[in-house]
Short mmCIF file of C-alpha atoms and ligand atoms in Angstrom, two decimals:
data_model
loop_
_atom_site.label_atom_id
_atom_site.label_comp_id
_atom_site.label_asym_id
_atom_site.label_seq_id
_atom_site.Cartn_x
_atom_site.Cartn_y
_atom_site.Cartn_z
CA UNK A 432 -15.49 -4.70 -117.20
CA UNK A 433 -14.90 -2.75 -120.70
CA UNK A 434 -14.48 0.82 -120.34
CA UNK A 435 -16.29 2.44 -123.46
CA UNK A 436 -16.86 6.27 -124.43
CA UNK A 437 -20.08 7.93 -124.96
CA UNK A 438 -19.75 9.00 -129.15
CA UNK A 439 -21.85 11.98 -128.10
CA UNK A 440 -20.10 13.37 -125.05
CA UNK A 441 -16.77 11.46 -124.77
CA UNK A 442 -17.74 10.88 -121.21
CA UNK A 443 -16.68 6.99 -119.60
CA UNK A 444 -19.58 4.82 -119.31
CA UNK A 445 -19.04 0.91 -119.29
CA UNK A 446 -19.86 -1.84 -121.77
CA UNK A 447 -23.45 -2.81 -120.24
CA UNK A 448 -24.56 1.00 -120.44
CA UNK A 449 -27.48 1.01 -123.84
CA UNK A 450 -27.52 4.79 -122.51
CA UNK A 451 -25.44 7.76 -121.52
CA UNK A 452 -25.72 8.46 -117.98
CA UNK A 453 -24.41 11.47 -118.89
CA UNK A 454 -25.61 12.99 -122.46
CA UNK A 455 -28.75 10.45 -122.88
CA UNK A 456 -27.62 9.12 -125.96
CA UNK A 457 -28.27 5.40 -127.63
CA UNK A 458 -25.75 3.60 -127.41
CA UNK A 459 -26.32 0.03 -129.41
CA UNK A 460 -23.48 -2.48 -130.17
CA UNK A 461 -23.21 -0.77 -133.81
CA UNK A 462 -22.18 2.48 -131.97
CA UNK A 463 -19.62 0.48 -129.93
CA UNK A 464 -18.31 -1.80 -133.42
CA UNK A 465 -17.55 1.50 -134.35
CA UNK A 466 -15.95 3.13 -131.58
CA UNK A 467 -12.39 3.35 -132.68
CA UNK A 468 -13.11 4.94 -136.12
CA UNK A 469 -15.39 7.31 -135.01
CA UNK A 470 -12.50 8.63 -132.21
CA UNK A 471 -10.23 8.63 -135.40
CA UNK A 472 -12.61 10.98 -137.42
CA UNK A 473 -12.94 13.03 -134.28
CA UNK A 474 -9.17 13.82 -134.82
CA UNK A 475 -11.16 16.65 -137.37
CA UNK A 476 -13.21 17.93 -135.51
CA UNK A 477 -13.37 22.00 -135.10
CA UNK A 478 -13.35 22.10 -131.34
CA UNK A 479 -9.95 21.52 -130.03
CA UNK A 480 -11.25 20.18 -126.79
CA UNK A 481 -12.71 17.53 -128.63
CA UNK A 482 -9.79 16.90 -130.52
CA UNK A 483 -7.33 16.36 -127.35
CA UNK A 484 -9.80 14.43 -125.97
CA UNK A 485 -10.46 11.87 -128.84
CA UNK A 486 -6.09 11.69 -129.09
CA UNK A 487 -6.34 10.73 -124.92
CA UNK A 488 -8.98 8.50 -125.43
CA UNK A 489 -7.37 6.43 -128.34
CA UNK A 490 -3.96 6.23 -126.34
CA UNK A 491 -6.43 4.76 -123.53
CA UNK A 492 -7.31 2.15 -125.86
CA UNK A 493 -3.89 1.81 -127.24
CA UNK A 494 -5.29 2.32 -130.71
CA UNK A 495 -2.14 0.72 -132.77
CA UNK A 496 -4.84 1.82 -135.92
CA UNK A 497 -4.66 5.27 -134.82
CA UNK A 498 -0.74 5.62 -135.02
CA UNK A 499 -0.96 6.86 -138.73
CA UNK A 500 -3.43 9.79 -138.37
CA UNK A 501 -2.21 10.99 -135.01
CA UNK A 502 1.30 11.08 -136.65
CA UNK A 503 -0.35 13.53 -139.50
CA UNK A 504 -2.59 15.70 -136.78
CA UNK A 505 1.09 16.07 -134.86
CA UNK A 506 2.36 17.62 -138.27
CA UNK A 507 -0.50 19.30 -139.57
CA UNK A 508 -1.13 21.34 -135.95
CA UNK A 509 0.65 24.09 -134.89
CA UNK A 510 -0.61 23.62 -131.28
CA UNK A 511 2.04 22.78 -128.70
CA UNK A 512 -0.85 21.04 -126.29
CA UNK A 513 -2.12 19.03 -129.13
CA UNK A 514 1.35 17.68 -130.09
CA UNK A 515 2.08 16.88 -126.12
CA UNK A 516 -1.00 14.84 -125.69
CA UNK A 517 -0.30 13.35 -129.20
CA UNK A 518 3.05 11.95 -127.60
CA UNK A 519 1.78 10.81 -124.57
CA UNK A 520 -1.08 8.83 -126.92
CA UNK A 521 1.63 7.39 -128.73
CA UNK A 522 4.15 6.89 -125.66
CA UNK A 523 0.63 4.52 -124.40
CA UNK A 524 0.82 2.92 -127.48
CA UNK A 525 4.25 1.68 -128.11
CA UNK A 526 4.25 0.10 -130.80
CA UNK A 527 8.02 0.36 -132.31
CA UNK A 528 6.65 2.88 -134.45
CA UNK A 529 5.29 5.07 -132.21
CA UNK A 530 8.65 5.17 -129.92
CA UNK A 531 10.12 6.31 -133.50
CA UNK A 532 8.38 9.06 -134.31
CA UNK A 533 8.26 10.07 -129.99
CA UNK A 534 12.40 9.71 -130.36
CA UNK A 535 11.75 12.07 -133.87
CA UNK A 536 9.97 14.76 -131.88
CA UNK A 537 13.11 15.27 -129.74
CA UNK A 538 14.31 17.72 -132.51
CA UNK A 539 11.20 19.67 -132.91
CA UNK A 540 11.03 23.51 -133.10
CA UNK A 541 8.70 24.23 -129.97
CA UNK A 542 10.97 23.46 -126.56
CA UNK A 543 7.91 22.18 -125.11
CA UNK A 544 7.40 19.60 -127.16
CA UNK A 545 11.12 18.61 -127.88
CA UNK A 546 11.18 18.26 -123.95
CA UNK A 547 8.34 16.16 -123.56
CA UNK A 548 9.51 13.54 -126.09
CA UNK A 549 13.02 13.49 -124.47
CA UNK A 550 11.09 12.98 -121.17
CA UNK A 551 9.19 10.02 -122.41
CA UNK A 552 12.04 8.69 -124.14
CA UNK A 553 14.38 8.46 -120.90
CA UNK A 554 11.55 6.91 -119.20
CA UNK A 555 11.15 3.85 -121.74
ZN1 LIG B 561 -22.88 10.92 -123.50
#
């Protein structure tokens, strides 16, 4: 079975659901078509719970498409827990490019992050 996520709650629900068990909302085939876009304009959004969860969500779907924008979220936010779960997206991934710019990350400024990249990168 597909795993899909609500676009109005981000909750799981599966491909046969035409409704949100959880929100209520519609959710047609066009919704679904346009899953992995929407998840990539949620990279935007205001709410930074949102955010992190769209970034886990595409690296649940191994969203090769959303390499490019999660690499400019990782240098546009100055939030340490944003940039983590940005790695571990990428480290699901792993595509060549995303080990790159993981293996990059080892020399950031925050510790935090510089030590989650090096942990990901001794474990590929
Ligand atoms: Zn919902």
């Amino acid at each position: 079975m597909v795993t899909f996520f609500c676009p109005g709650c981000w909750e799981e629900i599966t491909g046969e659901d035409k409704k949100c068990h959880y929100c209520g909302a519609d959710i047609t085939e066009h919704e679904k078509r346009g899953f992995e876009e929407k998840l990539i304009n949620a990279l935007n959004h205001p709410e930074r719970e949102t955010v992190q969860r769209a970034v886990w969500i595409l690296g649940r779907l191994k969203s090769v498409k959303a390499i490019e924008p999660l690499k400019g979220l990782f240098e546009q936010t100055d939030n340490p827990f944003i940039k983590i779960e940005i790695l571990n997206t990428l480290d699901e991934v792993a595509t060549q490019e995303a080990v790159d710019f993981i293996a990059k990350s080892m020399n950031s400024e925050v510790s935090m992050v510089r030590r989650i990249a090096r942990e990901i990168i001794e474990r590929i």
